[in-house]
């Protein structure tokens, strides 16, 4: 009976998680980062060529994966491709993470692994970024697998285990440059876990002869290079991509990590992991965090008492991975919610262990009490998810989103499409974006327009030739001064992101045609 209840609860959580992701994937507005990633992918998809860009937008793993999937299963040509179609290509990594938990069950327990699946399914952060066309969900999967392989190596040192760990770490680094933070957290967590586990320390010490260490190191580095080098060199067509990757830290990412424009408080990630209110709506992962604290506390107490089972040592290792990573990210000036998705995979695994403790209570009455504690937590997390991924899926008030496109941007896209239609210029309609802020995702929406231009630090000499002119607060006054007769234009306002209103100037003759077509 207990197993049936457990299975029913877990299946419910996983089904609900899929439903939330499906809704979010179809309805959330396209983020600027998603449109940039989509444009980078489209160049590879259309031309067959890719070169690493040290100034962003991260490594090539996402693009090669999506290119392969689209070539095999894609139903749309490049001109009709939508970001919502591309989001489907990253959703499988949510399933891969669930599979990774199940495969990791020999180390944390079967009940804990399935509990982890339930927690990750209901995580509001994971619900959103499992369907975000950026690198994060793929990166989270690779980092978790790298940690699982490292733990497997600690238990059973071998060349194969070292090679598996090297492969996942090579793929993770080829996916995101921030992998170095995850690697540092992983290495420190592994060292501390081995130090507190006499069995692990003894086994490693007896197995680690100088000759074997050399073989393990060679296996690790060889597998790492075999996964990393081909991707960054564009499979040999751009060998300089490897040096560009190395230089990207000094040229771009070190400066970006201290960028005041993306500054957040030291408590930024901890608030996401707990609970916060935004204009009356509540968001957070507190129910999952409570279960993770339960699992971590139980494992730590067992370790403190000297009952150092490998299961409790593994839970301690997973918890340290999450903790150290979040601490490191908290010290950086640059903060975005998705950066802790990889840490969330470890938090959910530890929370799954906490769930298993409740279901393994032998006393019937205490077990019922544990169930009465767990079900409200699950429902609470679901209600938090409805705010994070359903009700406020494109709302700037949502703290799980960052610099997100507002739904009003779709109105601007429609307005430009309609203008091209009524003018009978279609995608030859002249449109100028003159903005100090980034115009993304508009370049993705308007990628098929032939006479569109984007300017940041200048104004084109032929500004009067454009039927539609778009400015922001940084450029609006200078653009108006350059217009021969501003009264020849009709002025409209559209939102793009939080605190970013666009001024749209449409030639009066074209605007009148628009109004007549609506009548």
Short mmCIF file of C-alpha atoms in Angstrom, two decimals:
data_model
loop_
_atom_site.label_atom_id
_atom_site.label_comp_id
_atom_site.label_asym_id
_atom_site.label_seq_id
_atom_site.Cartn_x
_atom_site.Cartn_y
_atom_site.Cartn_z
CA UNK A 1 0.00 0.00 0.00
CA UNK A 2 2.83 2.38 0.87
CA UNK A 3 4.50 1.75 -2.48
CA UNK A 4 1.27 2.41 -4.36
CA UNK A 5 0.80 5.74 -2.60
CA UNK A 6 4.42 6.66 -3.26
CA UNK A 7 4.16 5.74 -6.95
CA UNK A 8 0.88 7.66 -7.32
CA UNK A 9 2.36 10.81 -5.79
CA UNK A 10 5.52 10.63 -7.89
CA UNK A 11 3.65 9.99 -11.13
CA UNK A 12 1.32 12.89 -10.36
CA UNK A 13 4.27 15.24 -9.82
CA UNK A 14 5.97 14.17 -13.06
CA UNK A 15 2.76 14.47 -15.12
CA UNK A 16 2.05 17.92 -13.66
CA UNK A 17 5.64 18.93 -14.41
CA UNK A 18 5.26 17.96 -18.07
CA UNK A 19 1.98 19.87 -18.30
CA UNK A 20 3.47 23.05 -16.85
CA UNK A 21 6.44 22.84 -19.20
CA UNK A 22 4.21 22.33 -22.22
CA UNK A 23 2.18 25.44 -21.38
CA UNK A 24 5.28 27.54 -20.68
CA UNK A 25 6.96 26.39 -23.88
CA UNK A 26 4.00 27.45 -26.02
CA UNK A 27 2.99 30.68 -24.29
CA UNK A 28 6.04 32.42 -22.84
CA UNK A 29 7.29 35.45 -24.78
CA UNK A 30 10.59 35.02 -26.61
CA UNK A 31 13.52 36.21 -24.48
CA UNK A 32 16.32 38.26 -26.03
CA UNK A 33 18.85 35.52 -25.21
CA UNK A 34 16.66 32.89 -26.85
CA UNK A 35 16.47 34.92 -30.05
CA UNK A 36 20.25 35.40 -30.08
CA UNK A 37 20.80 31.67 -29.62
CA UNK A 38 18.24 30.98 -32.35
CA UNK A 39 20.04 33.35 -34.75
CA UNK A 40 23.40 31.70 -34.03
CA UNK A 41 21.86 28.27 -34.60
CA UNK A 42 20.19 29.45 -37.81
CA UNK A 43 23.55 30.38 -39.35
CA UNK A 44 24.77 26.84 -38.72
CA UNK A 45 21.48 25.35 -39.94
CA UNK A 46 21.44 27.43 -43.13
CA UNK A 47 25.13 27.44 -44.07
CA UNK A 48 26.56 24.36 -42.35
CA UNK A 49 29.31 26.49 -40.79
CA UNK A 50 29.93 27.61 -37.20
CA UNK A 51 32.77 29.54 -35.57
CA UNK A 52 33.07 30.14 -31.84
CA UNK A 53 32.48 33.77 -30.85
CA UNK A 54 34.57 34.76 -27.77
CA UNK A 55 32.16 37.62 -27.03
CA UNK A 56 29.21 35.28 -26.68
CA UNK A 57 26.82 33.56 -26.90
CA UNK A 58 28.52 30.55 -25.21
CA UNK A 59 29.70 27.25 -26.64
CA UNK A 60 28.55 25.25 -29.65
CA UNK A 61 27.01 22.16 -28.04
CA UNK A 62 23.47 23.59 -28.14
CA UNK A 63 23.77 24.57 -31.79
CA UNK A 64 25.14 21.24 -33.02
CA UNK A 65 22.53 19.33 -31.00
CA UNK A 66 19.68 21.46 -32.36
CA UNK A 67 21.06 21.31 -35.89
CA UNK A 68 21.06 17.51 -35.79
CA UNK A 69 17.55 17.32 -34.33
CA UNK A 70 16.13 19.84 -36.80
CA UNK A 71 17.73 18.07 -39.76
CA UNK A 72 16.26 14.76 -38.59
CA UNK A 73 12.82 15.83 -37.37
CA UNK A 74 12.33 19.50 -38.23
CA UNK A 75 9.17 20.34 -40.13
CA UNK A 76 9.93 23.97 -40.95
CA UNK A 77 12.32 25.76 -43.23
CA UNK A 78 14.57 28.43 -41.79
CA UNK A 79 12.26 31.29 -42.85
CA UNK A 80 9.29 29.88 -40.90
CA UNK A 81 11.20 28.54 -37.90
CA UNK A 82 9.90 29.78 -34.55
CA UNK A 83 11.63 29.86 -31.18
CA UNK A 84 8.76 27.77 -29.80
CA UNK A 85 9.81 25.06 -32.28
CA UNK A 86 13.41 25.28 -31.09
CA UNK A 87 12.34 25.02 -27.45
CA UNK A 88 11.19 21.48 -28.16
CA UNK A 89 14.81 20.55 -28.87
CA UNK A 90 15.95 21.27 -25.30
CA UNK A 91 12.98 19.66 -23.55
CA UNK A 92 14.51 16.15 -23.89
CA UNK A 93 17.24 17.21 -21.45
CA UNK A 94 14.60 17.45 -18.75
CA UNK A 95 13.86 13.77 -19.46
CA UNK A 96 17.59 13.00 -19.53
CA UNK A 97 17.97 14.50 -16.06
CA UNK A 98 15.16 12.30 -14.75
CA UNK A 99 16.90 9.29 -16.31
CA UNK A 100 20.19 10.37 -14.73
CA UNK A 101 18.51 10.37 -11.30
CA UNK A 102 17.20 6.84 -11.87
CA UNK A 103 20.58 5.60 -13.07
CA UNK A 104 22.16 7.20 -9.98
CA UNK A 105 19.78 5.29 -7.68
CA UNK A 106 22.40 2.68 -6.61
CA UNK A 107 24.23 5.51 -4.81
CA UNK A 108 21.33 7.37 -3.13
CA UNK A 109 18.59 4.73 -3.12
CA UNK A 110 15.77 3.97 -5.52
CA UNK A 111 13.13 5.85 -3.52
CA UNK A 112 15.42 8.90 -3.31
CA UNK A 113 16.05 8.84 -7.06
CA UNK A 114 12.34 8.83 -7.87
CA UNK A 115 11.77 11.51 -5.25
CA UNK A 116 14.40 13.59 -7.04
CA UNK A 117 12.46 13.14 -10.29
CA UNK A 118 9.33 14.47 -8.58
CA UNK A 119 11.16 17.47 -7.12
CA UNK A 120 12.82 18.44 -10.39
CA UNK A 121 9.50 18.03 -12.18
CA UNK A 122 7.86 20.49 -9.77
CA UNK A 123 10.73 22.96 -9.46
CA UNK A 124 9.52 26.33 -10.75
CA UNK A 125 13.03 27.20 -11.94
CA UNK A 126 13.30 23.90 -13.82
CA UNK A 127 9.77 24.26 -15.24
CA UNK A 128 10.79 27.51 -16.93
CA UNK A 129 14.33 26.74 -18.04
CA UNK A 130 13.61 23.21 -19.25
CA UNK A 131 11.91 24.94 -22.19
CA UNK A 132 14.18 27.95 -22.61
CA UNK A 133 16.17 27.85 -25.85
CA UNK A 134 19.44 28.62 -24.12
CA UNK A 135 22.27 26.36 -22.93
CA UNK A 136 21.14 25.99 -19.34
CA UNK A 137 19.13 22.76 -19.22
CA UNK A 138 21.71 20.95 -21.35
CA UNK A 139 24.46 22.35 -19.13
CA UNK A 140 22.64 21.26 -15.96
CA UNK A 141 22.36 17.70 -17.29
CA UNK A 142 26.05 17.52 -18.23
CA UNK A 143 27.21 18.95 -14.88
CA UNK A 144 25.09 16.47 -12.92
CA UNK A 145 26.39 13.59 -15.04
CA UNK A 146 29.96 14.80 -14.54
CA UNK A 147 29.43 14.80 -10.76
CA UNK A 148 27.79 11.35 -10.89
CA UNK A 149 30.72 10.01 -12.90
CA UNK A 150 33.20 11.57 -10.46
CA UNK A 151 31.40 9.89 -7.56
CA UNK A 152 31.39 6.58 -9.40
CA UNK A 153 35.14 6.98 -9.90
CA UNK A 154 35.61 7.66 -6.17
CA UNK A 155 33.80 4.41 -5.36
CA UNK A 156 35.32 2.25 -8.09
CA UNK A 157 38.44 3.93 -9.55
CA UNK A 158 39.10 2.84 -13.13
CA UNK A 159 40.17 4.21 -16.48
CA UNK A 160 36.62 3.86 -17.76
CA UNK A 161 35.17 5.88 -14.88
CA UNK A 162 37.83 8.57 -15.38
CA UNK A 163 37.06 8.69 -19.11
CA UNK A 164 33.32 9.02 -18.50
CA UNK A 165 33.92 11.89 -16.09
CA UNK A 166 36.28 13.55 -18.57
CA UNK A 167 33.73 13.21 -21.39
CA UNK A 168 30.95 14.90 -19.46
CA UNK A 169 33.24 17.65 -18.22
CA UNK A 170 34.52 18.27 -21.75
CA UNK A 171 30.96 18.55 -23.06
CA UNK A 172 29.95 20.78 -20.15
CA UNK A 173 32.84 23.20 -20.79
CA UNK A 174 32.05 23.20 -24.51
CA UNK A 175 28.50 24.18 -23.57
CA UNK A 176 29.18 27.05 -21.14
CA UNK A 177 32.29 28.83 -20.00
CA UNK A 178 30.87 29.04 -16.47
CA UNK A 179 31.54 25.30 -16.18
CA UNK A 180 34.79 26.19 -14.42
CA UNK A 181 32.71 27.28 -11.40
CA UNK A 182 30.85 23.96 -11.37
CA UNK A 183 34.11 22.05 -11.75
CA UNK A 184 35.65 23.86 -8.79
CA UNK A 185 32.57 23.11 -6.66
CA UNK A 186 32.62 19.48 -7.79
CA UNK A 187 36.32 19.00 -6.99
CA UNK A 188 36.05 20.56 -3.52
CA UNK A 189 32.85 18.63 -2.74
CA UNK A 190 34.51 15.37 -3.77
CA UNK A 191 37.62 16.02 -1.69
CA UNK A 192 35.60 16.88 1.41
CA UNK A 193 33.30 13.87 0.96
CA UNK A 194 36.25 11.51 0.60
CA UNK A 195 37.92 13.02 3.66
CA UNK A 196 34.90 12.36 5.87
CA UNK A 197 34.36 8.84 4.55
CA UNK A 198 36.93 6.37 5.92
CA UNK A 199 35.84 3.66 3.48
CA UNK A 200 36.25 5.87 0.44
CA UNK A 201 39.55 7.22 1.67
CA UNK A 202 40.86 3.73 2.34
CA UNK A 203 39.73 2.35 -1.03
CA UNK A 204 41.21 5.24 -2.98
CA UNK A 205 44.47 5.11 -1.07
CA UNK A 206 44.91 1.40 -1.71
CA UNK A 207 43.98 1.69 -5.40
CA UNK A 208 45.90 4.87 -6.23
CA UNK A 209 49.35 3.64 -7.19
CA UNK A 210 51.51 6.08 -9.22
CA UNK A 211 51.11 3.98 -12.34
CA UNK A 212 47.32 3.80 -12.02
CA UNK A 213 47.07 7.51 -11.30
CA UNK A 214 48.95 8.22 -14.51
CA UNK A 215 46.61 5.97 -16.49
CA UNK A 216 43.52 7.52 -14.89
CA UNK A 217 44.77 11.02 -15.62
CA UNK A 218 45.51 10.14 -19.23
CA UNK A 219 42.07 8.57 -19.63
CA UNK A 220 40.39 11.62 -18.14
CA UNK A 221 42.32 14.17 -20.22
CA UNK A 222 42.03 12.11 -23.40
CA UNK A 223 38.25 11.81 -23.08
CA UNK A 224 37.97 15.48 -22.13
CA UNK A 225 39.95 16.57 -25.20
CA UNK A 226 38.06 14.19 -27.47
CA UNK A 227 34.77 15.89 -26.55
CA UNK A 228 35.97 19.46 -26.15
CA UNK A 229 38.39 20.05 -29.04
CA UNK A 230 36.21 18.92 -31.98
CA UNK A 231 33.30 21.11 -30.85
CA UNK A 232 35.33 24.26 -30.23
CA UNK A 233 37.34 23.82 -33.44
CA UNK A 234 34.11 23.35 -35.42
CA UNK A 235 35.25 19.79 -36.15
CA UNK A 236 38.58 21.00 -37.53
CA UNK A 237 37.31 23.82 -39.74
CA UNK A 238 38.18 26.53 -37.19
CA UNK A 239 41.17 25.47 -35.03
CA UNK A 240 41.47 29.02 -33.74
CA UNK A 241 38.18 28.52 -31.90
CA UNK A 242 40.06 26.80 -29.08
CA UNK A 243 42.31 29.84 -28.51
CA UNK A 244 39.28 32.11 -28.87
CA UNK A 245 37.58 30.11 -26.12
CA UNK A 246 40.53 30.57 -23.78
CA UNK A 247 40.76 34.29 -24.54
CA UNK A 248 37.01 34.72 -23.99
CA UNK A 249 37.58 34.73 -20.23
CA UNK A 250 39.84 37.78 -20.30
CA UNK A 251 38.08 39.47 -23.22
CA UNK A 252 34.49 38.98 -22.16
CA UNK A 253 33.46 36.82 -19.22
CA UNK A 254 35.64 38.26 -16.44
CA UNK A 255 34.32 41.73 -17.26
CA UNK A 256 30.77 40.41 -17.62
CA UNK A 257 30.90 38.75 -14.19
CA UNK A 258 31.48 42.21 -12.64
CA UNK A 259 29.04 44.07 -14.88
CA UNK A 260 27.05 46.49 -12.72
CA UNK A 261 24.23 46.48 -15.28
CA UNK A 262 23.39 42.92 -14.19
CA UNK A 263 24.12 43.39 -10.50
CA UNK A 264 22.13 41.52 -7.87
CA UNK A 265 22.33 41.37 -4.09
CA UNK A 266 24.27 38.55 -2.36
CA UNK A 267 20.90 37.11 -1.32
CA UNK A 268 19.64 36.92 -4.93
CA UNK A 269 19.94 33.14 -5.34
CA UNK A 270 19.00 32.32 -1.75
CA UNK A 271 15.71 34.17 -2.19
CA UNK A 272 14.99 32.14 -5.30
CA UNK A 273 15.65 28.98 -3.32
CA UNK A 274 13.35 30.03 -0.50
CA UNK A 275 10.37 32.38 -0.80
CA UNK A 276 9.75 35.94 -1.92
CA UNK A 277 6.79 38.14 -2.70
CA UNK A 278 6.54 40.34 -5.76
CA UNK A 279 3.61 42.77 -5.85
CA UNK A 280 1.39 40.36 -3.95
CA UNK A 281 2.34 37.14 -5.78
CA UNK A 282 4.62 34.58 -4.12
CA UNK A 283 7.46 32.77 -5.84
CA UNK A 284 10.13 30.34 -4.70
CA UNK A 285 11.39 26.81 -4.15
CA UNK A 286 10.96 26.69 -0.38
CA UNK A 287 9.09 23.32 -0.24
CA UNK A 288 11.88 21.62 -2.20
CA UNK A 289 14.53 23.41 -0.12
CA UNK A 290 12.86 22.18 3.09
CA UNK A 291 13.01 18.59 1.85
CA UNK A 292 16.65 19.09 0.80
CA UNK A 293 17.52 20.42 4.27
CA UNK A 294 15.84 17.36 5.76
CA UNK A 295 17.92 15.04 3.58
CA UNK A 296 21.15 16.96 4.11
CA UNK A 297 20.63 17.16 7.90
CA UNK A 298 19.99 13.42 8.16
CA UNK A 299 23.08 12.57 6.11
CA UNK A 300 25.23 15.05 8.08
CA UNK A 301 24.06 13.67 11.44
CA UNK A 302 24.88 10.14 10.33
CA UNK A 303 28.32 11.25 9.25
CA UNK A 304 28.87 13.14 12.49
CA UNK A 305 27.95 10.07 14.52
CA UNK A 306 30.44 7.98 12.55
CA UNK A 307 27.75 6.01 10.73
CA UNK A 308 29.36 6.88 7.43
CA UNK A 309 27.39 4.84 4.93
CA UNK A 310 28.22 5.45 1.31
CA UNK A 311 24.63 6.57 0.75
CA UNK A 312 24.89 9.36 3.34
CA UNK A 313 28.33 10.33 2.00
CA UNK A 314 26.85 10.59 -1.50
CA UNK A 315 24.02 12.82 -0.29
CA UNK A 316 26.59 14.99 1.48
CA UNK A 317 28.58 15.18 -1.77
CA UNK A 318 25.52 16.22 -3.79
CA UNK A 319 24.53 18.85 -1.25
CA UNK A 320 28.03 20.32 -1.21
CA UNK A 321 27.98 20.59 -5.00
CA UNK A 322 24.87 22.75 -4.83
CA UNK A 323 25.97 24.76 -1.81
CA UNK A 324 29.46 25.59 -3.07
CA UNK A 325 28.19 26.51 -6.53
CA UNK A 326 25.53 28.88 -5.19
CA UNK A 327 28.02 30.47 -2.79
CA UNK A 328 30.48 31.07 -5.64
CA UNK A 329 27.79 32.56 -7.88
CA UNK A 330 26.57 34.77 -5.03
CA UNK A 331 29.97 36.47 -4.87
CA UNK A 332 29.80 37.47 -8.55
CA UNK A 333 28.22 40.81 -9.41
CA UNK A 334 26.47 39.38 -12.46
CA UNK A 335 23.36 37.43 -11.48
CA UNK A 336 20.62 35.76 -13.48
CA UNK A 337 18.13 33.13 -12.22
CA UNK A 338 19.10 30.43 -14.71
CA UNK A 339 22.69 30.24 -13.46
CA UNK A 340 21.61 28.08 -10.51
CA UNK A 341 19.69 25.54 -12.59
CA UNK A 342 22.67 23.16 -12.49
CA UNK A 343 22.81 23.56 -8.70
CA UNK A 344 19.09 22.83 -8.61
CA UNK A 345 19.69 19.35 -10.04
CA UNK A 346 21.73 18.55 -6.92
CA UNK A 347 19.23 20.22 -4.58
CA UNK A 348 16.42 18.07 -6.03
CA UNK A 349 18.51 14.91 -5.59
CA UNK A 350 19.07 15.73 -1.92
CA UNK A 351 15.37 16.63 -1.56
CA UNK A 352 14.52 13.25 -3.08
CA UNK A 353 16.57 11.64 -0.32
CA UNK A 354 14.54 13.66 2.19
CA UNK A 355 11.32 12.30 0.66
CA UNK A 356 12.63 8.73 0.88
CA UNK A 357 13.26 9.21 4.61
CA UNK A 358 9.60 10.03 5.14
CA UNK A 359 8.46 6.95 3.23
CA UNK A 360 10.87 4.65 5.03
CA UNK A 361 9.48 5.49 8.48
CA UNK A 362 8.54 2.13 10.01
CA UNK A 363 6.06 3.35 12.57
CA UNK A 364 2.64 3.51 10.88
CA UNK A 365 1.45 6.64 12.67
CA UNK A 366 4.67 8.51 12.11
CA UNK A 367 4.53 7.45 8.46
CA UNK A 368 1.02 8.92 8.14
CA UNK A 369 2.29 12.08 9.82
CA UNK A 370 5.16 12.24 7.31
CA UNK A 371 2.67 11.82 4.46
CA UNK A 372 0.55 14.62 5.93
CA UNK A 373 3.70 16.76 5.89
CA UNK A 374 4.74 15.83 2.34
CA UNK A 375 1.45 16.25 0.45
CA UNK A 376 0.88 19.89 1.51
CA UNK A 377 4.51 20.65 0.61
CA UNK A 378 3.95 19.22 -2.86
CA UNK A 379 0.75 21.20 -3.33
CA UNK A 380 2.46 24.36 -2.08
CA UNK A 381 5.24 23.89 -4.61
CA UNK A 382 2.65 23.38 -7.34
CA UNK A 383 0.93 26.65 -6.40
CA UNK A 384 4.27 28.45 -6.50
CA UNK A 385 4.87 26.90 -9.94
CA UNK A 386 1.57 28.24 -11.26
CA UNK A 387 2.84 31.74 -10.50
CA UNK A 388 6.35 31.16 -11.84
CA UNK A 389 5.58 29.27 -15.06
CA UNK A 390 1.88 29.76 -15.80
CA UNK A 391 0.23 32.92 -14.50
CA UNK A 392 3.30 35.19 -14.72
CA UNK A 393 5.12 33.37 -17.54
CA UNK A 394 6.14 36.62 -19.29
CA UNK A 395 5.66 39.12 -16.48
CA UNK A 396 8.61 41.26 -15.27
CA UNK A 397 7.30 40.85 -11.71
CA UNK A 398 8.37 37.20 -11.85
CA UNK A 399 11.77 36.91 -10.08
CA UNK A 400 12.52 33.66 -11.93
CA UNK A 401 12.67 35.69 -15.15
CA UNK A 402 15.39 38.18 -15.99
CA UNK A 403 15.13 41.16 -18.38
CA UNK A 404 12.31 39.28 -20.02
CA UNK A 405 10.48 40.34 -23.14
CA UNK A 406 6.97 41.52 -22.35
CA UNK A 407 3.96 40.35 -24.34
CA UNK A 408 3.56 43.82 -25.87
CA UNK A 409 6.56 43.10 -28.13
CA UNK A 410 4.33 40.73 -30.12
CA UNK A 411 2.07 43.71 -30.92
CA UNK A 412 5.02 45.60 -32.40
CA UNK A 413 5.96 42.60 -34.51
CA UNK A 414 2.36 42.35 -35.76
CA UNK A 415 2.25 46.09 -36.48
CA UNK A 416 5.35 45.83 -38.70
CA UNK A 417 4.00 42.74 -40.45
CA UNK A 418 0.68 44.48 -41.13
CA UNK A 419 2.48 47.59 -42.38
CA UNK A 420 4.44 45.54 -44.89
CA UNK A 421 1.23 43.91 -46.07
CA UNK A 422 -0.90 47.04 -46.57
CA UNK A 423 1.98 48.91 -48.23
CA UNK A 424 2.47 45.93 -50.55
CA UNK A 425 6.19 46.17 -49.84
CA UNK A 426 5.94 43.11 -47.62
CA UNK A 427 9.42 42.13 -46.39
CA UNK A 428 10.99 44.99 -48.38
CA UNK A 429 9.43 47.55 -46.02
CA UNK A 430 12.18 49.94 -44.83
CA UNK A 431 12.43 49.78 -41.02
CA UNK A 432 15.08 51.42 -38.81
CA UNK A 433 15.83 50.47 -35.21
CA UNK A 434 17.93 53.20 -33.60
CA UNK A 435 18.40 52.14 -30.02
CA UNK A 436 20.90 52.43 -27.20
CA UNK A 437 19.48 49.26 -25.64
CA UNK A 438 19.61 45.88 -27.36
CA UNK A 439 16.68 45.38 -29.78
CA UNK A 440 16.52 41.61 -29.36
CA UNK A 441 14.30 39.65 -29.97
CA UNK A 442 13.08 41.94 -32.79
CA UNK A 443 16.01 41.05 -35.14
CA UNK A 444 14.89 37.42 -34.91
CA UNK A 445 11.24 38.25 -35.63
CA UNK A 446 12.21 40.47 -38.57
CA UNK A 447 15.07 38.36 -39.93
CA UNK A 448 13.36 37.95 -43.31
CA UNK A 449 13.05 41.70 -43.88
CA UNK A 450 15.45 42.92 -46.57
CA UNK A 451 15.50 46.64 -45.80
CA UNK A 452 15.81 46.64 -42.04
CA UNK A 453 18.69 48.28 -40.21
CA UNK A 454 19.97 48.51 -36.63
CA UNK A 455 21.99 51.43 -35.30
CA UNK A 456 23.26 52.08 -31.78
CA UNK A 457 25.75 54.95 -31.84
CA UNK A 458 24.71 56.72 -35.02
CA UNK A 459 21.72 57.76 -37.10
CA UNK A 460 21.59 56.88 -40.81
CA UNK A 461 21.84 59.79 -43.24
CA UNK A 462 18.77 58.56 -45.13
CA UNK A 463 16.60 58.43 -42.01
CA UNK A 464 13.69 59.95 -43.94
CA UNK A 465 13.56 56.97 -46.30
CA UNK A 466 12.33 54.58 -43.61
CA UNK A 467 8.61 53.97 -43.34
CA UNK A 468 8.92 52.88 -39.70
CA UNK A 469 11.46 54.19 -37.19
CA UNK A 470 11.90 52.65 -33.74
CA UNK A 471 13.80 54.40 -30.92
CA UNK A 472 14.24 54.06 -27.18
CA UNK A 473 14.70 56.69 -24.46
CA UNK A 474 18.43 57.02 -25.21
CA UNK A 475 18.05 57.85 -28.88
CA UNK A 476 14.57 59.33 -29.26
CA UNK A 477 15.43 63.05 -28.91
CA UNK A 478 18.32 62.90 -31.41
CA UNK A 479 16.24 61.01 -33.96
CA UNK A 480 13.39 63.54 -33.77
CA UNK A 481 15.88 66.35 -34.43
CA UNK A 482 17.02 64.59 -37.59
CA UNK A 483 13.53 64.19 -39.04
CA UNK A 484 12.64 66.89 -41.56
CA UNK A 485 9.06 67.09 -40.34
CA UNK A 486 8.13 64.93 -37.33
CA UNK A 487 4.45 65.69 -38.01
CA UNK A 488 4.70 63.43 -41.08
CA UNK A 489 4.82 60.49 -38.67
CA UNK A 490 2.29 58.94 -36.30
CA UNK A 491 3.76 58.14 -32.91
CA UNK A 492 2.99 54.88 -31.04
CA UNK A 493 4.41 53.31 -27.89
CA UNK A 494 5.26 49.64 -27.33
CA UNK A 495 6.90 47.81 -24.45
CA UNK A 496 9.88 45.54 -25.08
CA UNK A 497 11.18 44.76 -21.58
CA UNK A 498 10.68 46.05 -18.08
CA UNK A 499 11.35 49.82 -18.01
CA UNK A 500 12.01 49.82 -21.77
CA UNK A 501 9.37 51.62 -23.84
CA UNK A 502 9.91 51.91 -27.60
CA UNK A 503 8.84 54.94 -29.60
CA UNK A 504 7.56 53.82 -32.98
CA UNK A 505 7.15 56.39 -35.76
CA UNK A 506 5.05 55.32 -38.75
CA UNK A 507 4.71 57.51 -41.81
CA UNK A 508 1.26 59.07 -41.75
CA UNK A 509 0.29 57.82 -45.21
CA UNK A 510 1.16 54.25 -44.22
CA UNK A 511 -0.63 54.58 -40.90
CA UNK A 512 -3.82 55.73 -42.64
CA UNK A 513 -3.69 52.63 -44.84
CA UNK A 514 -3.36 50.54 -41.70
CA UNK A 515 -6.40 52.13 -40.15
CA UNK A 516 -8.45 51.69 -43.30
CA UNK A 517 -7.46 48.03 -43.53
CA UNK A 518 -8.66 47.48 -39.96
CA UNK A 519 -12.02 49.04 -40.81
#
